[in-house]
């Protein structure tokens, strides 16, 4: 049953990632990224990491993606100009991707004991993890929240007319 669920949600994750790359509108890309993050959370659940699954949904699929969509909508990002890409990127990119896939395939095929995961007896409980999280690691979390607040303020400043320059007046159209 775990293998079937893994294959289904890994497929959903891959489909969401491919859809993320193929979308032309930024909001649709953000929604595809939410699908990827949520399916990763299910994969964490299958591995027995409940805290990581909850953090994946709350932090990434929730807060970060809401922040991302807020910034995209605030900046009013229009459609991007479609290009065919550069020739050098195609000349280097496709062979490099083929080499990386070949190396990964070689490593996977030559690895012994693939798929035999064993849980240790010393599993940390969520209570122990939260104790460390809110005592020793409290400062990094607070610093991160301040950085996110600064990013929001920067997005608001950029979205104003004149890109944050108070001296520049917005253009008026339709008046003579």
CSV table of N, CA and C in Angstrom, one decimal:
chain,number,residue,atom,x,y,z
A,1,UNK,N,0.8,-1.2,0.0
A,1,UNK,CA,0.0,0.0,0.0
A,1,UNK,C,0.9,1.3,0.0
A,2,UNK,N,2.0,1.2,0.8
A,2,UNK,CA,2.9,2.4,0.8
A,2,UNK,C,3.5,2.7,-0.5
A,3,UNK,N,3.9,1.6,-1.2
A,3,UNK,CA,4.5,1.8,-2.5
A,3,UNK,C,3.5,2.4,-3.5
A,4,UNK,N,2.3,2.0,-3.5
A,4,UNK,CA,1.3,2.5,-4.4
A,4,UNK,C,1.0,4.0,-4.1
A,5,UNK,N,0.9,4.3,-2.8
A,5,UNK,CA,0.7,5.7,-2.4
A,5,UNK,C,2.0,6.6,-2.8
A,6,UNK,N,3.2,6.0,-2.6
A,6,UNK,CA,4.4,6.7,-3.0
A,6,UNK,C,4.4,7.0,-4.5
A,7,UNK,N,4.1,6.0,-5.3
A,7,UNK,CA,4.1,6.2,-6.8
A,7,UNK,C,3.0,7.2,-7.2
A,8,UNK,N,1.8,7.2,-6.6
A,8,UNK,CA,0.8,8.1,-7.0
A,8,UNK,C,1.2,9.5,-6.6
A,9,UNK,N,1.7,9.8,-5.4
A,9,UNK,CA,2.0,11.1,-5.0
A,9,UNK,C,3.3,11.6,-5.6
A,10,UNK,N,4.2,10.7,-5.9
A,10,UNK,CA,5.4,11.1,-6.6
A,10,UNK,C,5.1,11.5,-8.0
A,11,UNK,N,4.1,10.8,-8.6
A,11,UNK,CA,3.6,11.2,-10.0
A,11,UNK,C,2.9,12.6,-9.9
A,12,UNK,N,2.1,12.8,-8.9
A,12,UNK,CA,1.5,14.1,-8.7
A,12,UNK,C,2.5,15.2,-8.5
A,13,UNK,N,3.5,14.9,-7.7
A,13,UNK,CA,4.6,15.9,-7.5
A,13,UNK,C,5.3,16.2,-8.8
A,14,UNK,N,5.7,15.2,-9.6
A,14,UNK,CA,6.3,15.5,-10.9
A,14,UNK,C,5.4,16.2,-11.9
A,15,UNK,N,4.2,15.8,-11.9
A,15,UNK,CA,3.2,16.5,-12.8
A,15,UNK,C,3.1,18.0,-12.4
A,16,UNK,N,3.0,18.3,-11.1
A,16,UNK,CA,2.9,19.6,-10.6
A,16,UNK,C,4.2,20.4,-11.0
A,17,UNK,N,5.3,19.8,-10.9
A,17,UNK,CA,6.6,20.5,-11.2
A,17,UNK,C,6.7,20.8,-12.7
A,18,UNK,N,6.3,19.8,-13.5
A,18,UNK,CA,6.3,20.1,-14.9
A,18,UNK,C,5.3,21.2,-15.3
A,19,UNK,N,4.1,21.1,-14.7
A,19,UNK,CA,3.1,22.2,-14.9
A,19,UNK,C,3.6,23.5,-14.5
A,20,UNK,N,4.4,23.6,-13.4
A,20,UNK,CA,5.0,24.8,-12.9
A,20,UNK,C,5.9,25.4,-13.9
A,21,UNK,N,6.6,24.6,-14.6
A,21,UNK,CA,7.5,25.1,-15.6
A,21,UNK,C,6.8,25.5,-16.9
A,22,UNK,N,5.7,24.9,-17.2
A,22,UNK,CA,5.0,25.2,-18.5
A,22,UNK,C,4.0,26.3,-18.4
A,23,UNK,N,3.6,26.7,-17.2
A,23,UNK,CA,2.6,27.8,-17.1
A,23,UNK,C,3.2,29.1,-17.5
A,24,UNK,N,2.3,29.9,-18.1
A,24,UNK,CA,2.7,31.3,-18.6
A,24,UNK,C,2.3,32.4,-17.6
A,25,UNK,N,1.3,32.1,-16.7
A,25,UNK,CA,0.9,33.1,-15.8
A,25,UNK,C,1.5,32.7,-14.4
A,26,UNK,N,2.0,33.7,-13.7
A,26,UNK,CA,2.7,33.5,-12.4
A,26,UNK,C,1.8,32.9,-11.3
A,27,UNK,N,0.5,33.3,-11.3
A,27,UNK,CA,-0.4,32.7,-10.3
A,27,UNK,C,-0.7,31.2,-10.5
A,28,UNK,N,-0.8,30.8,-11.8
A,28,UNK,CA,-0.9,29.4,-12.1
A,28,UNK,C,0.3,28.6,-11.7
A,29,UNK,N,1.5,29.2,-11.9
A,29,UNK,CA,2.7,28.6,-11.4
A,29,UNK,C,2.8,28.4,-9.9
A,30,UNK,N,2.3,29.5,-9.2
A,30,UNK,CA,2.2,29.4,-7.7
A,30,UNK,C,1.3,28.3,-7.3
A,31,UNK,N,0.2,28.1,-7.9
A,31,UNK,CA,-0.8,27.0,-7.6
A,31,UNK,C,-0.1,25.7,-7.9
A,32,UNK,N,0.6,25.6,-9.0
A,32,UNK,CA,1.3,24.3,-9.2
A,32,UNK,C,2.4,24.0,-8.2
A,33,UNK,N,3.0,25.0,-7.7
A,33,UNK,CA,4.0,24.8,-6.6
A,33,UNK,C,3.3,24.4,-5.3
A,34,UNK,N,2.1,24.9,-5.1
A,34,UNK,CA,1.4,24.4,-3.9
A,34,UNK,C,1.1,22.9,-4.0
A,35,UNK,N,0.7,22.5,-5.2
A,35,UNK,CA,0.5,21.0,-5.5
A,35,UNK,C,1.7,20.2,-5.2
A,36,UNK,N,2.9,20.7,-5.6
A,36,UNK,CA,4.2,20.0,-5.4
A,36,UNK,C,4.5,20.0,-3.9
A,37,UNK,N,4.3,21.1,-3.2
A,37,UNK,CA,4.6,21.1,-1.7
A,37,UNK,C,3.7,20.2,-1.0
A,38,UNK,N,2.4,20.1,-1.3
A,38,UNK,CA,1.4,19.3,-0.6
A,38,UNK,C,1.7,17.8,-0.9
A,39,UNK,N,2.1,17.5,-2.1
A,39,UNK,CA,2.4,16.1,-2.4
A,39,UNK,C,3.7,15.7,-1.7
A,40,UNK,N,4.6,16.6,-1.6
A,40,UNK,CA,5.8,16.3,-0.8
A,40,UNK,C,5.5,16.0,0.7
A,41,UNK,N,4.5,16.8,1.2
A,41,UNK,CA,4.1,16.5,2.6
A,41,UNK,C,3.5,15.1,2.8
A,42,UNK,N,2.8,14.7,1.8
A,42,UNK,CA,2.3,13.3,1.8
A,42,UNK,C,3.4,12.3,1.8
A,43,UNK,N,4.4,12.6,1.0
A,43,UNK,CA,5.6,11.7,1.0
A,43,UNK,C,6.3,11.6,2.3
A,44,UNK,N,6.4,12.8,3.0
A,44,UNK,CA,7.0,12.8,4.3
A,44,UNK,C,6.1,12.0,5.3
A,45,UNK,N,4.8,12.1,5.2
A,45,UNK,CA,3.9,11.2,6.0
A,45,UNK,C,4.2,9.8,5.8
A,46,UNK,N,4.4,9.4,4.5
A,46,UNK,CA,4.7,8.0,4.2
A,46,UNK,C,6.0,7.5,4.9
A,47,UNK,N,6.9,8.4,5.1
A,47,UNK,CA,8.2,8.1,5.7
A,47,UNK,C,8.1,8.1,7.2
A,48,UNK,N,7.0,8.5,7.8
A,48,UNK,CA,6.8,8.6,9.2
A,48,UNK,C,7.3,9.9,9.8
A,49,UNK,N,7.5,10.9,9.0
A,49,UNK,CA,7.9,12.2,9.6
A,49,UNK,C,6.7,13.2,9.6
A,50,UNK,N,5.9,13.0,10.7
A,50,UNK,CA,4.7,13.8,10.7
A,50,UNK,C,5.0,15.3,10.9
A,51,UNK,N,6.0,15.6,11.7
A,51,UNK,CA,6.3,17.0,12.0
A,51,UNK,C,6.8,17.7,10.7
A,52,UNK,N,7.6,17.0,9.9
A,52,UNK,CA,8.0,17.6,8.6
A,52,UNK,C,6.9,17.8,7.7
A,53,UNK,N,6.0,16.8,7.7
A,53,UNK,CA,4.8,16.9,6.8
A,53,UNK,C,3.9,18.1,7.2
A,54,UNK,N,3.7,18.3,8.5
A,54,UNK,CA,2.9,19.5,8.9
A,54,UNK,C,3.6,20.8,8.7
A,55,UNK,N,5.0,20.8,8.9
A,55,UNK,CA,5.7,22.0,8.6
A,55,UNK,C,5.7,22.3,7.1
A,56,UNK,N,5.8,21.3,6.3
A,56,UNK,CA,5.7,21.5,4.8
A,56,UNK,C,4.4,22.1,4.4
A,57,UNK,N,3.3,21.7,5.0
A,57,UNK,CA,2.0,22.3,4.6
A,57,UNK,C,1.9,23.7,5.2
A,58,UNK,N,2.2,23.8,6.4
A,58,UNK,CA,2.0,25.1,7.1
A,58,UNK,C,2.9,26.2,6.6
A,59,UNK,N,4.2,25.8,6.5
A,59,UNK,CA,5.2,26.9,6.2
A,59,UNK,C,5.3,27.1,4.7
A,60,UNK,N,5.5,26.0,3.9
A,60,UNK,CA,5.7,26.2,2.5
A,60,UNK,C,4.5,26.3,1.7
A,61,UNK,N,3.6,25.4,1.8
A,61,UNK,CA,2.3,25.4,1.0
A,61,UNK,C,1.4,26.5,1.5
A,62,UNK,N,1.6,26.9,2.8
A,62,UNK,CA,0.7,27.9,3.3
A,62,UNK,C,1.3,29.3,3.3
A,63,UNK,N,2.2,29.6,4.2
A,63,UNK,CA,2.7,30.9,4.4
A,63,UNK,C,3.6,31.4,3.2
A,64,UNK,N,4.5,30.7,2.8
A,64,UNK,CA,5.4,31.1,1.7
A,64,UNK,C,4.7,31.3,0.4
A,65,UNK,N,3.8,30.4,0.1
A,65,UNK,CA,3.1,30.5,-1.2
A,65,UNK,C,2.1,31.7,-1.1
A,66,UNK,N,1.5,31.9,0.0
A,66,UNK,CA,0.6,33.1,0.2
A,66,UNK,C,1.4,34.4,0.0
A,67,UNK,N,2.6,34.4,0.6
A,67,UNK,CA,3.5,35.6,0.4
A,67,UNK,C,3.9,35.7,-1.0
A,68,UNK,N,4.2,34.6,-1.7
A,68,UNK,CA,4.6,34.7,-3.1
A,68,UNK,C,3.4,35.2,-4.0
A,69,UNK,N,2.2,34.7,-3.8
A,69,UNK,CA,1.1,35.1,-4.6
A,69,UNK,C,0.7,36.6,-4.3
A,70,UNK,N,0.9,37.0,-3.0
A,70,UNK,CA,0.7,38.4,-2.6
A,70,UNK,C,1.6,39.3,-3.4
A,71,UNK,N,2.9,38.9,-3.4
A,71,UNK,CA,3.9,39.8,-4.1
A,71,UNK,C,3.6,39.8,-5.6
A,72,UNK,N,3.3,38.7,-6.2
A,72,UNK,CA,3.0,38.6,-7.6
A,72,UNK,C,1.8,39.5,-7.9
A,73,UNK,N,0.8,39.4,-7.1
A,73,UNK,CA,-0.4,40.2,-7.4
A,73,UNK,C,-0.1,41.7,-7.1
A,74,UNK,N,0.7,42.0,-6.1
A,74,UNK,CA,1.0,43.4,-5.8
A,74,UNK,C,1.8,44.0,-6.8
A,75,UNK,N,2.8,43.3,-7.4
A,75,UNK,CA,3.6,43.8,-8.4
A,75,UNK,C,2.9,43.8,-9.8
A,76,UNK,N,1.8,43.2,-9.9
A,76,UNK,CA,1.0,43.2,-11.1
A,76,UNK,C,1.8,42.7,-12.3
A,77,UNK,N,2.4,41.5,-12.1
A,77,UNK,CA,3.3,41.0,-13.1
A,77,UNK,C,2.4,40.6,-14.3
A,78,UNK,N,2.7,41.1,-15.4
A,78,UNK,CA,2.0,40.8,-16.7
A,78,UNK,C,2.6,39.5,-17.3
A,79,UNK,N,2.2,39.3,-18.6
A,79,UNK,CA,2.7,38.2,-19.3
A,79,UNK,C,4.2,38.4,-19.7
A,80,UNK,N,4.9,37.4,-19.6
A,80,UNK,CA,6.3,37.5,-20.0
A,80,UNK,C,6.4,37.3,-21.5
A,81,UNK,N,7.5,37.9,-22.1
A,81,UNK,CA,7.7,37.7,-23.5
A,81,UNK,C,8.3,36.3,-23.7
A,82,UNK,N,7.7,35.6,-24.7
A,82,UNK,CA,8.1,34.3,-25.0
A,82,UNK,C,9.3,34.3,-26.0
A,83,UNK,N,10.3,33.6,-25.6
A,83,UNK,CA,11.5,33.5,-26.5
A,83,UNK,C,11.8,32.1,-26.7
A,84,UNK,N,12.6,31.8,-27.7
A,84,UNK,CA,13.0,30.4,-27.9
A,84,UNK,C,14.2,30.0,-27.2
A,85,UNK,N,14.8,30.9,-26.4
A,85,UNK,CA,16.0,30.6,-25.7
A,85,UNK,C,17.3,30.8,-26.5
A,86,UNK,N,18.4,30.8,-25.9
A,86,UNK,CA,19.6,31.0,-26.6
A,86,UNK,C,20.1,29.7,-27.1
A,87,UNK,N,20.9,29.8,-28.2
A,87,UNK,CA,21.5,28.6,-28.8
A,87,UNK,C,22.5,27.9,-27.9
A,88,UNK,N,23.3,28.8,-27.1
A,88,UNK,CA,24.3,28.2,-26.2
A,88,UNK,C,23.7,27.5,-25.1
A,89,UNK,N,22.5,28.0,-24.6
A,89,UNK,CA,21.8,27.3,-23.5
A,89,UNK,C,21.4,25.9,-24.0
A,90,UNK,N,20.9,25.8,-25.2
A,90,UNK,CA,20.5,24.5,-25.8
A,90,UNK,C,21.7,23.6,-26.0
A,91,UNK,N,22.7,24.2,-26.5
A,91,UNK,CA,23.9,23.4,-26.9
A,91,UNK,C,24.6,22.8,-25.6
A,92,UNK,N,24.5,23.6,-24.5
A,92,UNK,CA,25.2,23.1,-23.3
A,92,UNK,C,24.2,22.4,-22.4
A,93,UNK,N,22.9,22.9,-22.4
A,93,UNK,CA,21.9,22.4,-21.4
A,93,UNK,C,21.5,21.0,-21.6
A,94,UNK,N,21.1,20.7,-22.9
A,94,UNK,CA,20.6,19.3,-23.1
A,94,UNK,C,21.7,18.2,-22.9
A,95,UNK,N,22.9,18.4,-23.4
A,95,UNK,CA,23.9,17.4,-23.1
A,95,UNK,C,24.2,17.3,-21.6
A,96,UNK,N,24.2,18.5,-20.9
A,96,UNK,CA,24.5,18.4,-19.5
A,96,UNK,C,23.4,17.7,-18.7
A,97,UNK,N,22.1,17.9,-19.1
A,97,UNK,CA,21.0,17.2,-18.5
A,97,UNK,C,21.1,15.7,-18.8
A,98,UNK,N,21.5,15.3,-20.0
A,98,UNK,CA,21.7,13.9,-20.3
A,98,UNK,C,22.8,13.3,-19.4
A,99,UNK,N,23.9,14.0,-19.2
A,99,UNK,CA,25.0,13.5,-18.4
A,99,UNK,C,24.6,13.3,-17.0
A,100,UNK,N,23.8,14.3,-16.4
A,100,UNK,CA,23.4,14.2,-15.1
A,100,UNK,C,22.4,13.0,-14.9
A,101,UNK,N,21.5,12.9,-15.8
A,101,UNK,CA,20.6,11.7,-15.7
A,101,UNK,C,21.3,10.4,-15.8
A,102,UNK,N,22.3,10.3,-16.7
A,102,UNK,CA,23.1,9.1,-16.8
A,102,UNK,C,23.8,8.8,-15.5
A,103,UNK,N,24.4,9.8,-14.9
A,103,UNK,CA,25.1,9.6,-13.6
A,103,UNK,C,24.1,9.1,-12.5
A,104,UNK,N,23.0,9.8,-12.4
A,104,UNK,CA,22.0,9.4,-11.4
A,104,UNK,C,21.5,7.9,-11.7
A,105,UNK,N,21.3,7.6,-13.0
A,105,UNK,CA,20.8,6.3,-13.3
A,105,UNK,C,21.9,5.2,-13.0
A,106,UNK,N,23.1,5.5,-13.2
A,106,UNK,CA,24.2,4.6,-12.9
A,106,UNK,C,24.3,4.4,-11.4
A,107,UNK,N,24.2,5.5,-10.6
A,107,UNK,CA,24.3,5.4,-9.2
A,107,UNK,C,23.1,4.5,-8.6
A,108,UNK,N,21.9,4.8,-9.1
A,108,UNK,CA,20.8,4.0,-8.7
A,108,UNK,C,20.9,2.6,-9.0
A,109,UNK,N,21.3,2.3,-10.2
A,109,UNK,CA,21.4,0.9,-10.7
A,109,UNK,C,22.5,0.1,-9.9
A,110,UNK,N,23.6,0.8,-9.5
A,110,UNK,CA,24.7,0.1,-8.9
A,110,UNK,C,24.6,0.1,-7.3
A,111,UNK,N,23.6,0.7,-6.8
A,111,UNK,CA,23.4,0.8,-5.3
A,111,UNK,C,22.9,-0.5,-4.8
A,112,UNK,N,23.5,-1.1,-3.8
A,112,UNK,CA,23.0,-2.3,-3.2
A,112,UNK,C,22.0,-2.0,-2.1
A,113,UNK,N,21.0,-2.7,-1.9
A,113,UNK,CA,20.1,-2.6,-0.8
A,113,UNK,C,19.2,-1.4,-0.9
A,114,UNK,N,18.9,-1.0,-2.2
A,114,UNK,CA,18.0,0.2,-2.4
A,114,UNK,C,16.6,-0.2,-2.0
A,115,UNK,N,16.0,0.7,-1.3
A,115,UNK,CA,14.6,0.5,-0.8
A,115,UNK,C,14.5,-0.2,0.5
A,116,UNK,N,15.5,-0.4,1.2
A,116,UNK,CA,15.4,-1.0,2.5
A,116,UNK,C,15.6,0.0,3.6
A,117,UNK,N,14.6,0.7,4.0
A,117,UNK,CA,14.7,1.7,5.0
A,117,UNK,C,14.3,1.1,6.3
A,118,UNK,N,15.1,1.4,7.4
A,118,UNK,CA,14.9,0.8,8.7
A,118,UNK,C,14.9,2.0,9.7
A,119,UNK,N,13.8,2.0,10.5
A,119,UNK,CA,13.7,3.1,11.5
A,119,UNK,C,14.5,2.7,12.7
A,120,UNK,N,15.2,3.7,13.3
A,120,UNK,CA,16.0,3.5,14.5
A,120,UNK,C,15.0,3.5,15.7
A,121,UNK,N,15.5,3.0,16.8
A,121,UNK,CA,14.7,3.0,18.0
A,121,UNK,C,14.7,4.4,18.7
A,122,UNK,N,15.7,5.2,18.4
A,122,UNK,CA,15.8,6.5,19.1
A,122,UNK,C,15.1,7.6,18.3
A,123,UNK,N,13.8,7.4,18.0
A,123,UNK,CA,13.0,8.4,17.2
A,123,UNK,C,12.7,9.5,18.1
A,124,UNK,N,12.9,10.7,17.7
A,124,UNK,CA,12.6,11.9,18.4
A,124,UNK,C,11.1,12.2,18.3
A,125,UNK,N,10.5,12.5,19.4
A,125,UNK,CA,9.1,12.8,19.4
A,125,UNK,C,8.9,14.2,19.1
A,126,UNK,N,7.7,14.6,18.7
A,126,UNK,CA,7.3,15.9,18.4
A,126,UNK,C,7.5,16.9,19.6
A,127,UNK,N,7.2,16.4,20.8
A,127,UNK,CA,7.4,17.2,22.0
A,127,UNK,C,8.9,17.5,22.2
A,128,UNK,N,9.8,16.6,22.0
A,128,UNK,CA,11.2,16.9,22.1
A,128,UNK,C,11.7,17.8,21.0
A,129,UNK,N,11.2,17.7,19.8
A,129,UNK,CA,11.5,18.5,18.7
A,129,UNK,C,11.0,20.0,19.0
A,130,UNK,N,9.8,20.1,19.5
A,130,UNK,CA,9.3,21.5,19.7
A,130,UNK,C,10.0,22.1,20.9
A,131,UNK,N,10.5,21.3,21.9
A,131,UNK,CA,11.2,21.9,23.0
A,131,UNK,C,12.5,22.5,22.5
A,132,UNK,N,13.2,21.8,21.6
A,132,UNK,CA,14.5,22.4,21.0
A,132,UNK,C,14.2,23.5,20.1
A,133,UNK,N,13.1,23.4,19.4
A,133,UNK,CA,12.7,24.5,18.4
A,133,UNK,C,12.4,25.8,19.1
A,134,UNK,N,11.7,25.7,20.2
A,134,UNK,CA,11.3,27.0,20.9
A,134,UNK,C,12.3,27.4,22.0
A,135,UNK,N,13.4,26.7,22.2
A,135,UNK,CA,14.4,27.1,23.2
A,135,UNK,C,15.7,27.5,22.4
A,136,UNK,N,16.4,26.5,21.9
A,136,UNK,CA,17.7,26.8,21.2
A,136,UNK,C,17.5,27.5,19.9
A,137,UNK,N,16.5,27.2,19.2
A,137,UNK,CA,16.3,27.8,17.8
A,137,UNK,C,15.3,28.9,17.7
A,138,UNK,N,15.0,29.6,18.8
A,138,UNK,CA,14.0,30.6,18.7
A,138,UNK,C,14.5,31.8,18.0
A,139,UNK,N,15.7,32.2,18.2
A,139,UNK,CA,16.3,33.4,17.5
A,139,UNK,C,16.3,33.3,16.0
A,140,UNK,N,16.7,32.1,15.4
A,140,UNK,CA,16.6,32.0,13.9
A,140,UNK,C,15.2,32.2,13.4
A,141,UNK,N,14.2,31.7,14.1
A,141,UNK,CA,12.8,31.8,13.7
A,141,UNK,C,12.4,33.3,13.7
A,142,UNK,N,12.8,34.0,14.8
A,142,UNK,CA,12.4,35.4,14.9
A,142,UNK,C,13.1,36.2,13.8
A,143,UNK,N,14.3,35.9,13.5
A,143,UNK,CA,15.1,36.6,12.4
A,143,UNK,C,14.4,36.4,11.1
A,144,UNK,N,14.0,35.1,10.9
A,144,UNK,CA,13.3,34.8,9.6
A,144,UNK,C,12.0,35.6,9.5
A,145,UNK,N,11.2,35.7,10.5
A,145,UNK,CA,10.0,36.5,10.4
A,145,UNK,C,10.3,38.0,10.1
A,146,UNK,N,11.3,38.5,10.7
A,146,UNK,CA,11.7,39.9,10.4
A,146,UNK,C,12.1,40.0,8.9
A,147,UNK,N,12.8,39.1,8.4
A,147,UNK,CA,13.2,39.1,7.0
A,147,UNK,C,12.0,39.0,6.1
A,148,UNK,N,11.1,38.2,6.4
A,148,UNK,CA,9.9,38.1,5.6
A,148,UNK,C,9.1,39.4,5.6
A,149,UNK,N,9.0,40.1,6.8
A,149,UNK,CA,8.4,41.4,6.9
A,149,UNK,C,9.1,42.4,6.1
A,150,UNK,N,10.4,42.4,6.0
A,150,UNK,CA,11.2,43.3,5.2
A,150,UNK,C,10.9,43.1,3.7
A,151,UNK,N,10.8,41.8,3.4
A,151,UNK,CA,10.5,41.5,2.0
A,151,UNK,C,9.1,42.0,1.6
A,152,UNK,N,8.1,41.9,2.5
A,152,UNK,CA,6.8,42.4,2.2
A,152,UNK,C,6.8,43.9,2.0
A,153,UNK,N,7.5,44.6,2.9
A,153,UNK,CA,7.7,46.1,2.8
A,153,UNK,C,8.4,46.5,1.5
A,154,UNK,N,9.4,45.7,1.1
A,154,UNK,CA,10.1,46.0,-0.2
A,154,UNK,C,9.2,45.8,-1.4
A,155,UNK,N,8.3,44.8,-1.3
A,155,UNK,CA,7.4,44.6,-2.4
A,155,UNK,C,6.4,45.7,-2.5
A,156,UNK,N,5.9,46.2,-1.4
A,156,UNK,CA,5.0,47.3,-1.3
A,156,UNK,C,5.6,48.6,-1.9
A,157,UNK,N,6.9,48.8,-1.5
A,157,UNK,CA,7.6,50.0,-2.0
A,157,UNK,C,7.8,49.9,-3.5
A,158,UNK,N,8.1,48.7,-4.0
A,158,UNK,CA,8.3,48.5,-5.5
A,158,UNK,C,7.0,48.6,-6.2
A,159,UNK,N,5.9,48.3,-5.6
A,159,UNK,CA,4.6,48.3,-6.3
A,159,UNK,C,4.0,49.7,-6.5
A,160,UNK,N,4.5,50.6,-5.6
A,160,UNK,CA,4.0,52.0,-5.7
A,160,UNK,C,4.4,52.6,-7.1
A,161,UNK,N,3.7,53.6,-7.5
A,161,UNK,CA,4.1,54.3,-8.7
A,161,UNK,C,5.4,55.0,-8.5
A,162,UNK,N,6.3,54.8,-9.5
A,162,UNK,CA,7.6,55.4,-9.4
A,162,UNK,C,8.6,54.5,-8.7
A,163,UNK,N,8.2,53.3,-8.4
A,163,UNK,CA,9.1,52.3,-7.8
A,163,UNK,C,9.7,52.9,-6.5
A,164,UNK,N,8.9,53.5,-5.6
A,164,UNK,CA,9.4,53.9,-4.3
A,164,UNK,C,10.0,55.3,-4.3
A,165,UNK,N,10.1,56.0,-5.4
A,165,UNK,CA,10.6,57.3,-5.5
A,165,UNK,C,9.5,58.3,-5.2
A,166,UNK,N,9.5,59.0,-4.0
A,166,UNK,CA,8.5,59.9,-3.6
A,166,UNK,C,8.4,61.2,-4.5
A,167,UNK,N,9.6,61.5,-5.1
A,167,UNK,CA,9.6,62.7,-5.9
A,167,UNK,C,8.9,62.5,-7.3
A,168,UNK,N,8.9,61.3,-7.8
A,168,UNK,CA,8.3,61.1,-9.1
A,168,UNK,C,6.8,61.0,-9.0
A,169,UNK,N,6.1,61.7,-9.9
A,169,UNK,CA,4.6,61.7,-9.9
A,169,UNK,C,4.1,60.7,-10.9
A,170,UNK,N,3.0,60.0,-10.6
A,170,UNK,CA,2.5,59.0,-11.5
A,170,UNK,C,2.0,59.7,-12.8
A,171,UNK,N,2.1,59.0,-13.9
A,171,UNK,CA,1.6,59.6,-15.2
A,171,UNK,C,0.1,59.6,-15.2
A,172,UNK,N,-0.4,60.7,-15.8
A,172,UNK,CA,-1.9,60.8,-15.9
A,172,UNK,C,-2.2,60.6,-17.3
A,173,UNK,N,-3.1,59.8,-17.6
A,173,UNK,CA,-3.6,59.5,-19.0
A,173,UNK,C,-5.0,60.0,-19.1
A,174,UNK,N,-5.4,60.5,-20.3
A,174,UNK,CA,-6.7,60.9,-20.5
A,174,UNK,C,-7.0,62.4,-20.2
A,175,UNK,N,-6.1,63.1,-19.5
A,175,UNK,CA,-6.3,64.5,-19.2
A,175,UNK,C,-5.4,65.3,-20.1
A,176,UNK,N,-5.9,66.5,-20.4
A,176,UNK,CA,-5.1,67.4,-21.2
A,176,UNK,C,-5.0,68.8,-20.6
